[in-house]
mmCIF file of C-alpha atoms in Angstrom:
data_model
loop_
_atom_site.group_PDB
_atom_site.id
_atom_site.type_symbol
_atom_site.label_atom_id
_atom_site.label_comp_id
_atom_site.label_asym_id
_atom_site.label_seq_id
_atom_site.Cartn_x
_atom_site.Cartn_y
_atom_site.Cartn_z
ATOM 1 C CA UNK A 1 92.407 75.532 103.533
ATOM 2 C CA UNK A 2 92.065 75.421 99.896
ATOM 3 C CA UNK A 3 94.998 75.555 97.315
ATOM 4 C CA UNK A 4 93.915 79.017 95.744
ATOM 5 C CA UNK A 5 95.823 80.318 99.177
ATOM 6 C CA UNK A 6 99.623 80.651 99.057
ATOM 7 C CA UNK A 7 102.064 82.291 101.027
ATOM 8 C CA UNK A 8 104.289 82.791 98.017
ATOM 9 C CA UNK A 9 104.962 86.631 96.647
ATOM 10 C CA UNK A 10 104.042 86.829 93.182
ATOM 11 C CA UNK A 11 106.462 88.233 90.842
ATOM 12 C CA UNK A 12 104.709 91.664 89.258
ATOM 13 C CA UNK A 13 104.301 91.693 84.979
ATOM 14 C CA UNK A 14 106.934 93.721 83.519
ATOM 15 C CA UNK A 15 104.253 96.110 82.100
ATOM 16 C CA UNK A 16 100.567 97.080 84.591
ATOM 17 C CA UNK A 17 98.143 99.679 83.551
ATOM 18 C CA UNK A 18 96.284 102.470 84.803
ATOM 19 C CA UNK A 19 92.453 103.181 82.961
ATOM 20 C CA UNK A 20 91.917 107.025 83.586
ATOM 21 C CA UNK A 21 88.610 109.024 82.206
ATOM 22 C CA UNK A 22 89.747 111.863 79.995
ATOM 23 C CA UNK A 23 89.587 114.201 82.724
ATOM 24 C CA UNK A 24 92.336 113.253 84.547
ATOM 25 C CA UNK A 25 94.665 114.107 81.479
ATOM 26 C CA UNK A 26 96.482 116.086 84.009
ATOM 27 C CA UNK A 27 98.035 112.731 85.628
ATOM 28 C CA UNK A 28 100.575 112.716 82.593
ATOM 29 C CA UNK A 29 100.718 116.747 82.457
ATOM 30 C CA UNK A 30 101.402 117.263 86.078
ATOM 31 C CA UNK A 31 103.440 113.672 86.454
ATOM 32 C CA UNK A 32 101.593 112.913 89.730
ATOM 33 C CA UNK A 33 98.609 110.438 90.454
ATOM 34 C CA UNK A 34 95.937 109.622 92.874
ATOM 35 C CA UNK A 35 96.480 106.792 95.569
ATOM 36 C CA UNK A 36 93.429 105.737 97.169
ATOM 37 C CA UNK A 37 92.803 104.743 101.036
ATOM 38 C CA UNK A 38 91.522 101.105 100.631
ATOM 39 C CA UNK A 39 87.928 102.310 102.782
ATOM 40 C CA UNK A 40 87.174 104.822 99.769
ATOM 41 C CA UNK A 41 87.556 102.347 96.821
ATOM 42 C CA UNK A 42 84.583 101.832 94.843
ATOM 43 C CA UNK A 43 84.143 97.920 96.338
ATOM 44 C CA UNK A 44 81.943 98.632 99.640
ATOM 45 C CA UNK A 45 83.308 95.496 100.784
ATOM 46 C CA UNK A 46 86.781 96.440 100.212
ATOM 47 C CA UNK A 47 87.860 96.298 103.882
ATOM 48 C CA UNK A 48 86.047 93.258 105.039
ATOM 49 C CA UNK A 49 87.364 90.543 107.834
ATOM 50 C CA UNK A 50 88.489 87.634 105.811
ATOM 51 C CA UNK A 51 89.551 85.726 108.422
ATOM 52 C CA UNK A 52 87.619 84.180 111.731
ATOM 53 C CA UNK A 53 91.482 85.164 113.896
ATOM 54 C CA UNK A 54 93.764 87.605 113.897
ATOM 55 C CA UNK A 55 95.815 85.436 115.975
ATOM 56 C CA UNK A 56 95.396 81.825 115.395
ATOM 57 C CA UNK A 57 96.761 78.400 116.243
ATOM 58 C CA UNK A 58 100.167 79.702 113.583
ATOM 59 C CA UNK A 59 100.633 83.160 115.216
ATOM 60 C CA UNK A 60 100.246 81.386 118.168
ATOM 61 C CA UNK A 61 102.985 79.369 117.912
ATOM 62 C CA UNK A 62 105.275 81.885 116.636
ATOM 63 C CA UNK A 63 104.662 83.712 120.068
ATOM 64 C CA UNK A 64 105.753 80.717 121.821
ATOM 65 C CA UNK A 65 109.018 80.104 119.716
ATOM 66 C CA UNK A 66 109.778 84.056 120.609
ATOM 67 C CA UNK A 67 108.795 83.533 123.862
ATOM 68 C CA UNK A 68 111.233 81.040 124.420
ATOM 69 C CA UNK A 69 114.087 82.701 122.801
ATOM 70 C CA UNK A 70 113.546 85.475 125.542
ATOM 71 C CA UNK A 71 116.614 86.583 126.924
ATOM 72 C CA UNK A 72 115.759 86.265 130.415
ATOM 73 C CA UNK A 73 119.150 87.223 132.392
ATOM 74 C CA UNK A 74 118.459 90.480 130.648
ATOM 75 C CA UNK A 75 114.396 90.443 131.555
ATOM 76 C CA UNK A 76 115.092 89.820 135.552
ATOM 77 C CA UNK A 77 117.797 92.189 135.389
ATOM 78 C CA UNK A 78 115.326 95.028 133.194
ATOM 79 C CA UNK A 79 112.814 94.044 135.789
ATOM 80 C CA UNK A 80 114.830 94.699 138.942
ATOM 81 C CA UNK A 81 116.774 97.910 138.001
ATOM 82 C CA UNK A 82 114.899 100.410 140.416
ATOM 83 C CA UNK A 83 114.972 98.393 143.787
ATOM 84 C CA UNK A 84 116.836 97.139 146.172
ATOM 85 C CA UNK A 85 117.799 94.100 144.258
ATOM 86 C CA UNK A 86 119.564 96.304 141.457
ATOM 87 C CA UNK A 87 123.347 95.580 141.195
ATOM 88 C CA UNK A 88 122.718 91.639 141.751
ATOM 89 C CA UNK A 89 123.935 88.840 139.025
ATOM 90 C CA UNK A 90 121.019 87.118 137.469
ATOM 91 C CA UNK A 91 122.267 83.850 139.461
ATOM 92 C CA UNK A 92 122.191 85.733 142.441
ATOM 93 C CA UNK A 93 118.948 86.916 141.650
ATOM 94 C CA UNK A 94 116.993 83.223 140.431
ATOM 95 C CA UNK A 95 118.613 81.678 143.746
ATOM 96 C CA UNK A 96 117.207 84.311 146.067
ATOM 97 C CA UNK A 97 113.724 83.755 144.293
ATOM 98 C CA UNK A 98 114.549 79.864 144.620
ATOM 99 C CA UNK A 99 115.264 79.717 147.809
ATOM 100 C CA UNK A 100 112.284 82.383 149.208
ATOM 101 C CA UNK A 101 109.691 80.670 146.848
ATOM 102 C CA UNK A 102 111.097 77.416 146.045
ATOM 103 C CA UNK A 103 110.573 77.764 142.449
ATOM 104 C CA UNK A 104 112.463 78.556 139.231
ATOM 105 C CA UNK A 105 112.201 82.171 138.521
ATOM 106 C CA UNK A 106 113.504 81.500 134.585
ATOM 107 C CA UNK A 107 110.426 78.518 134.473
ATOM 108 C CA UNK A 108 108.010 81.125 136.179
ATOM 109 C CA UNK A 109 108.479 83.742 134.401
ATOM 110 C CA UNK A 110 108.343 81.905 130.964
ATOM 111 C CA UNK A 111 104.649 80.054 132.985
ATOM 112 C CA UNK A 112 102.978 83.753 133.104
ATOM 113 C CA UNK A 113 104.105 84.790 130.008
ATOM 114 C CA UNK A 114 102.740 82.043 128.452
ATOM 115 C CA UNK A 115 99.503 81.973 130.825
ATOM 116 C CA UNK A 116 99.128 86.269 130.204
ATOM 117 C CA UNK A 117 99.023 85.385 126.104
ATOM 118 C CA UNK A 118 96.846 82.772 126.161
ATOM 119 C CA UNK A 119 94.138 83.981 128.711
ATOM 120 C CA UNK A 120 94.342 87.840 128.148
ATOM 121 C CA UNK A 121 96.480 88.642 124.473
ATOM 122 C CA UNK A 122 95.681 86.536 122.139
ATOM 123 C CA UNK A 123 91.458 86.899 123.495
ATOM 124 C CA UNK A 124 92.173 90.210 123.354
ATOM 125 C CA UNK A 125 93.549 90.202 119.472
ATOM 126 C CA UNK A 126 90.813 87.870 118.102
ATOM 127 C CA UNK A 127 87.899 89.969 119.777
ATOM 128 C CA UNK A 128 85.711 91.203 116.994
ATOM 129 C CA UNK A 129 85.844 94.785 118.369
ATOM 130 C CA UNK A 130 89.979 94.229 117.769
ATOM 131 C CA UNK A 131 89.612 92.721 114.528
ATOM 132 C CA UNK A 132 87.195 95.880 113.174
ATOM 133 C CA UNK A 133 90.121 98.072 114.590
ATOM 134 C CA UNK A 134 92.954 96.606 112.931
ATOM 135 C CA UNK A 135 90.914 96.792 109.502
ATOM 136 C CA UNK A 136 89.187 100.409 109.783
ATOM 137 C CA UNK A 137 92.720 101.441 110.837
ATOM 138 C CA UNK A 138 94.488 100.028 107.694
ATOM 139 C CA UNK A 139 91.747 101.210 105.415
ATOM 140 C CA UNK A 140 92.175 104.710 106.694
ATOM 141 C CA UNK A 141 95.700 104.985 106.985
ATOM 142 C CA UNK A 142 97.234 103.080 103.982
ATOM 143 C CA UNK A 143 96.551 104.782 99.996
ATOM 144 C CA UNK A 144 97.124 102.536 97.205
ATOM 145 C CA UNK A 145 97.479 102.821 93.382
ATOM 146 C CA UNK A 146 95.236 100.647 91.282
ATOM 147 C CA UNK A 147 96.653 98.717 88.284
ATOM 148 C CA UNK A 148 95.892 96.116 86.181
ATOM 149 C CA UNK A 149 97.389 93.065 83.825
ATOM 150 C CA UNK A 150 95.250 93.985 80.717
ATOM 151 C CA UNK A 151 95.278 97.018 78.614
ATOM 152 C CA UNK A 152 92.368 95.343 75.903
ATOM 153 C CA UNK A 153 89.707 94.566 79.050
ATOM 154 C CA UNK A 154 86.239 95.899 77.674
ATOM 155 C CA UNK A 155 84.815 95.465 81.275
ATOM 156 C CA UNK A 156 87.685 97.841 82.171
ATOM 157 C CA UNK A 157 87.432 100.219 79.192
ATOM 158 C CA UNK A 158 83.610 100.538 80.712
ATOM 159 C CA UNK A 159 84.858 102.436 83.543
ATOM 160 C CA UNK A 160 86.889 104.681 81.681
ATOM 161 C CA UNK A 161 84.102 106.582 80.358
ATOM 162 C CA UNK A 162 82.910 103.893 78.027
ATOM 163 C CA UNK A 163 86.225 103.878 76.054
ATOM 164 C CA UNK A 164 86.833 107.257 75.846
ATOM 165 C CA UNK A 165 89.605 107.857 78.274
ATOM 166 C CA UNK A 166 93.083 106.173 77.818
ATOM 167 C CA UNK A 167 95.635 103.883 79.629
ATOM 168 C CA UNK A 168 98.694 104.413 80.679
ATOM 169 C CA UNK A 169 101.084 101.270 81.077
ATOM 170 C CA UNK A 170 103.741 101.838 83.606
ATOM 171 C CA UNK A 171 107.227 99.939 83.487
ATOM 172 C CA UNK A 172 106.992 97.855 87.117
ATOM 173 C CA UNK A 173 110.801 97.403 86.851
ATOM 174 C CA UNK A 174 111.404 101.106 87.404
ATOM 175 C CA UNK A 175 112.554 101.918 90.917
ATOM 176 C CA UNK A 176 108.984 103.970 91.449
ATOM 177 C CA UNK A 177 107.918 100.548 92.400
ATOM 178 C CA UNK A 178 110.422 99.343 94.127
ATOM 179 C CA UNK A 179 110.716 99.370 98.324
ATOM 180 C CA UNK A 180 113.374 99.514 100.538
ATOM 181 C CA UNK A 181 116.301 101.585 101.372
ATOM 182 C CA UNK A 182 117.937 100.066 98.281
ATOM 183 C CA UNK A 183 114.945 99.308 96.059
ATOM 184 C CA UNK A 184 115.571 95.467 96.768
ATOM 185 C CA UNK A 185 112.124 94.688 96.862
ATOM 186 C CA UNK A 186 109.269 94.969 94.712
ATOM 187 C CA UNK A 187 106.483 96.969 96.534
ATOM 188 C CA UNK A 188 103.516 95.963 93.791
ATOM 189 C CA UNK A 189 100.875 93.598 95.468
ATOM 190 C CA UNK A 190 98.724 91.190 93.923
ATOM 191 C CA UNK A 191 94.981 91.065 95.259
ATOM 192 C CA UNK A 192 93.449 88.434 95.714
ATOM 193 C CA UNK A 193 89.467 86.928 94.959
ATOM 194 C CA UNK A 194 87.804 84.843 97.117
ATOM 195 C CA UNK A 195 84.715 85.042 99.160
ATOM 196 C CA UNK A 196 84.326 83.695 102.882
ATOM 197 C CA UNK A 197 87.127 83.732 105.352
ATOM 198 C CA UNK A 198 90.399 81.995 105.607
ATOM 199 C CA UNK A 199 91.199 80.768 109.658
ATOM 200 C CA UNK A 200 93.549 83.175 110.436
ATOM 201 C CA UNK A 201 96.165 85.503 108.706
ATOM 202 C CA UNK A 202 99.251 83.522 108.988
ATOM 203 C CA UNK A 203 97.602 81.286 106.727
ATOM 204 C CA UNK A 204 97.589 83.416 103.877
ATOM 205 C CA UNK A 205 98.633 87.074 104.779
ATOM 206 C CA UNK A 206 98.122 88.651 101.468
ATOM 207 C CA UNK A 207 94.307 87.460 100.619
ATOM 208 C CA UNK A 208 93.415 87.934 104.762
ATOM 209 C CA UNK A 209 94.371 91.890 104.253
ATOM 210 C CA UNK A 210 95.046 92.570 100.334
ATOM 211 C CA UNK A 211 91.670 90.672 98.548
ATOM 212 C CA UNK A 212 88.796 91.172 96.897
ATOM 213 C CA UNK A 213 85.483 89.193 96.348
ATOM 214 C CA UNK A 214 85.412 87.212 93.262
ATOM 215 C CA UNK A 215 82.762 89.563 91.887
ATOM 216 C CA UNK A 216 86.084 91.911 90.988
ATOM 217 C CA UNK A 217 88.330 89.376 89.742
ATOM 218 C CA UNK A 218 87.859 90.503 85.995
ATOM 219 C CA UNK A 219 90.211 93.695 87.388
ATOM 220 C CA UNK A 220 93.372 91.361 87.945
ATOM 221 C CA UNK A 221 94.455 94.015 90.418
ATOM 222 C CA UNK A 222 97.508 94.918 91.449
ATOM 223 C CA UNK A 223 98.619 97.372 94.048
ATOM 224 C CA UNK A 224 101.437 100.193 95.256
ATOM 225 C CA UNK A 225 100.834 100.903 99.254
ATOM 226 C CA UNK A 226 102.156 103.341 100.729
ATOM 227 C CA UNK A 227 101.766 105.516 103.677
ATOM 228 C CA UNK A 228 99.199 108.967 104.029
ATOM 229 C CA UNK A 229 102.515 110.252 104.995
ATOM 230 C CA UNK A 230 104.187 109.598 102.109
ATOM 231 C CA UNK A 231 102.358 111.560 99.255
ATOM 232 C CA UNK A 232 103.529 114.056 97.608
ATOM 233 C CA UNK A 233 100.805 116.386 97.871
ATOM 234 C CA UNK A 234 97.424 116.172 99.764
ATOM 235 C CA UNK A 235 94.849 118.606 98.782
ATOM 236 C CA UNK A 236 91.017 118.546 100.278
ATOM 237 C CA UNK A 237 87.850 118.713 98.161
ATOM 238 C CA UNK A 238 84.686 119.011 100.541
ATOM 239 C CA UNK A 239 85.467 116.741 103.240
ATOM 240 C CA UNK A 240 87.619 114.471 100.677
ATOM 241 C CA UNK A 241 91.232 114.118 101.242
ATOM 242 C CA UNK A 242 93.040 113.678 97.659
ATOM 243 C CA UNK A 243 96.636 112.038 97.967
ATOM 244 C CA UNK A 244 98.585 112.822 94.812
ATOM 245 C CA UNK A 245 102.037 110.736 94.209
ATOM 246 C CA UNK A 246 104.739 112.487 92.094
ATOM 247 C CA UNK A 247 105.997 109.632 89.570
ATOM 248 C CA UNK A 248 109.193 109.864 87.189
ATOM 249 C CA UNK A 249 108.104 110.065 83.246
ATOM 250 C CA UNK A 250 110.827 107.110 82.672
ATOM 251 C CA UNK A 251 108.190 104.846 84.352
ATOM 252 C CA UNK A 252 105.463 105.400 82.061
ATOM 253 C CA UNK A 253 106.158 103.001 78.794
ATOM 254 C CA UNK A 254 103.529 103.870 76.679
ATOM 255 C CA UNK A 255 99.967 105.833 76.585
ATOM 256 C CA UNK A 256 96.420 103.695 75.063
ATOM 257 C CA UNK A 257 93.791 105.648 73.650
ATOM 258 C CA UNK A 258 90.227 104.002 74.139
ATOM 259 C CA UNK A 259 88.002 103.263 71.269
ATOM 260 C CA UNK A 260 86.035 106.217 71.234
ATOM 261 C CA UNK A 261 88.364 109.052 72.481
ATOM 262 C CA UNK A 262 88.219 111.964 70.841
ATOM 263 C CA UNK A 263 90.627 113.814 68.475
ATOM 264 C CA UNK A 264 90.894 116.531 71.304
ATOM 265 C CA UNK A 265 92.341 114.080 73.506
ATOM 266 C CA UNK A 266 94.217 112.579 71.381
ATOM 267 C CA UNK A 267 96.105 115.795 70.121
ATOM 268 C CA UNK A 268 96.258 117.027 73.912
ATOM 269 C CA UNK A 269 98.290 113.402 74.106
ATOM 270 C CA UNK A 270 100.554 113.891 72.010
ATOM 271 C CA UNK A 271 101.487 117.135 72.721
ATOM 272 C CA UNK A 272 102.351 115.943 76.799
ATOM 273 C CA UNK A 273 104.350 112.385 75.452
ATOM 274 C CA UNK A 274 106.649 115.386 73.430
ATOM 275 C CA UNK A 275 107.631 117.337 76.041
ATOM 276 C CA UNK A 276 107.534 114.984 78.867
ATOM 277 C CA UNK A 277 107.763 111.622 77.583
ATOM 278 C CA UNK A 278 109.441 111.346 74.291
ATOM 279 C CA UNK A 279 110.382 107.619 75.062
ATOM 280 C CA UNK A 280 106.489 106.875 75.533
ATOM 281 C CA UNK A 281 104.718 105.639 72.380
ATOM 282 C CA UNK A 282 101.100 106.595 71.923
ATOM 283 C CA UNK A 283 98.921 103.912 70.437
ATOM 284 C CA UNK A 284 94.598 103.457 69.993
ATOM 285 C CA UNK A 285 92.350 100.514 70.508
ATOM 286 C CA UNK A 286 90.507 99.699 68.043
ATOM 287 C CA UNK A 287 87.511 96.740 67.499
ATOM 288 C CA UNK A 288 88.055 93.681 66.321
ATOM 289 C CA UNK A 289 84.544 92.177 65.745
ATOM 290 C CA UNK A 290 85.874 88.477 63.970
ATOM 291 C CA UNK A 291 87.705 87.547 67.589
ATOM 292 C CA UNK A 292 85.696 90.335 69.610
ATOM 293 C CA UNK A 293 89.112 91.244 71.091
ATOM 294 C CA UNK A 294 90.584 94.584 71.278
ATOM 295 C CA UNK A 295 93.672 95.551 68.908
ATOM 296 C CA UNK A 296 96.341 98.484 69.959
ATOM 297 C CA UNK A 297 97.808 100.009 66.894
ATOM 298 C CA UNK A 298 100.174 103.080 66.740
ATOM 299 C CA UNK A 299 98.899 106.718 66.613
ATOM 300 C CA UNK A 300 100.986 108.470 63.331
#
């Protein structure tokens, strides 16, 4: 497996940005933004099998460890509860089966468990019919927000209307992106780019279900799952359904004008940062053509 696979969480920047097309001003007016289902991203390939098993040699194994950590006593007595052999001790119960069969009940039950996962589960999980299941179903039901490292990409300032929509950076420490009863855990996800497959998931989880093909690494994506569930507000446009997350103002840090937005958008701006988000600078991009880089300066 090569080394650009790693099991290890990366820590999220303190500051990841959003590219929006004029538009969509009303993200900041209304506080609330789109999170996409993975199947309607604009990659075609987004939800692609990345990896030849679902459940390898790795997941294998961690069945078998589980397996043996059973609690059998309470698996023969779970097993027996309806019939006639209810109300007998778990020693009572392996001697009977001893004695009738002259085997080990605890080593025969832990023989078809193994036997059923190796000739019927694990077949079963790594059948391709299984594998398109499992993917199809996480593309559908998961919606994710899109962010990036880079405020000054040009690539990126392409999509936004040829630089004349604007960026929002978002603070990641805020609790919006935080998981967990107790916010313990970042919930922002790094994607990953590679092409081909990987063995199986447990080799690398995160670039077997959250990656991209290296065509799309210039994006440095990274991403807020959550559930369909879980937006705020769904509304339907055809046969489109449109998830819209509420977000608090205190996570937006500061707002980018692109290079050629307009002085409409750039009053409408400033007007929204006032009332909403007075702690939120607003800044412009503007050309440098000596380093061909992009340079944010503040809006007066």
């Amino acid at each position: 497996m090569s080394d650009d696979h790693s099991d290890d969480r990366p820590i999220a920047p303190s500051t990841l940005y959003k590219y929006v097309v004029a538009d969509r001003i009303d993200v900041l007016r209304n506080a609330n933004i789109r999170f996409t289902p993975p199947l309607n991203t604009n990659d075609i390939f987004e939800v692609r099998q990345t990896f030849e098993m679902l459940a390898g040699p790795k997941m294998q194994d961690l069945f078998a460890v589980q397996a043996e950590m059973l609690d059998m006593e309470e698996t023969i007595l779970s097993a027996v509860k309806d019939t006639p052999l209810a109300g007998m001790s778990p020693d009572a119960l392996m001697k009977l089966f001893k004695s009738a069969t002259g085997t080990d009940l605890e080593a025969t039950l832990q023989t078809t468990l193994s036997t059923m996962l190796n000739d019927t589960i694990f077949p079963a999980m790594n059948s391709p019919q299984a594998i398109d299941r499992l993917l199809t179903k996480l593309g559908r039901d998961l919606i994710c927000l899109s962010l990036t490292e880079r405020f000054d990409s040009s690539p990126m300032w392409a999509h936004a209307h040829n630089s004349t929509g604007f960026v929002i950076a978002f603070n990641t420490e805020n609790s919006f992106f935080r998981r967990g009863d107790l916010g313990e855990r970042q919930g922002l996800q790094k994607i990953k780019y590679f092409n081909g497959k990987i063995t199986e998931v447990m080799d690398d989880p995160y670039a077997a279900l959250m990656s991209k093909q290296k065509d799309w690494a210039y994006e440095r994506e990274w991403r807020l799952y959550l559930t369909a569930a879980q937006a705020s507000k769904t509304v339907t446009v055809g046969e489109e359904a449109i998830h819209l997350v509420d977000f608090p103002s205190q996570a937006v840090q500061r707002v980018v004008l692109g290079l050629r937005a307009s002085e409409e958008l750039e009053s409408s701006l400033k007007s929204i940062l006032a009332d909403s988000y007075s702690h939120a600078q607003l800044t412009r991009v503007s050309a440098d053509f000596a380093s061909a880089s992009l340079i944010e300066t503040p809006v007066a």
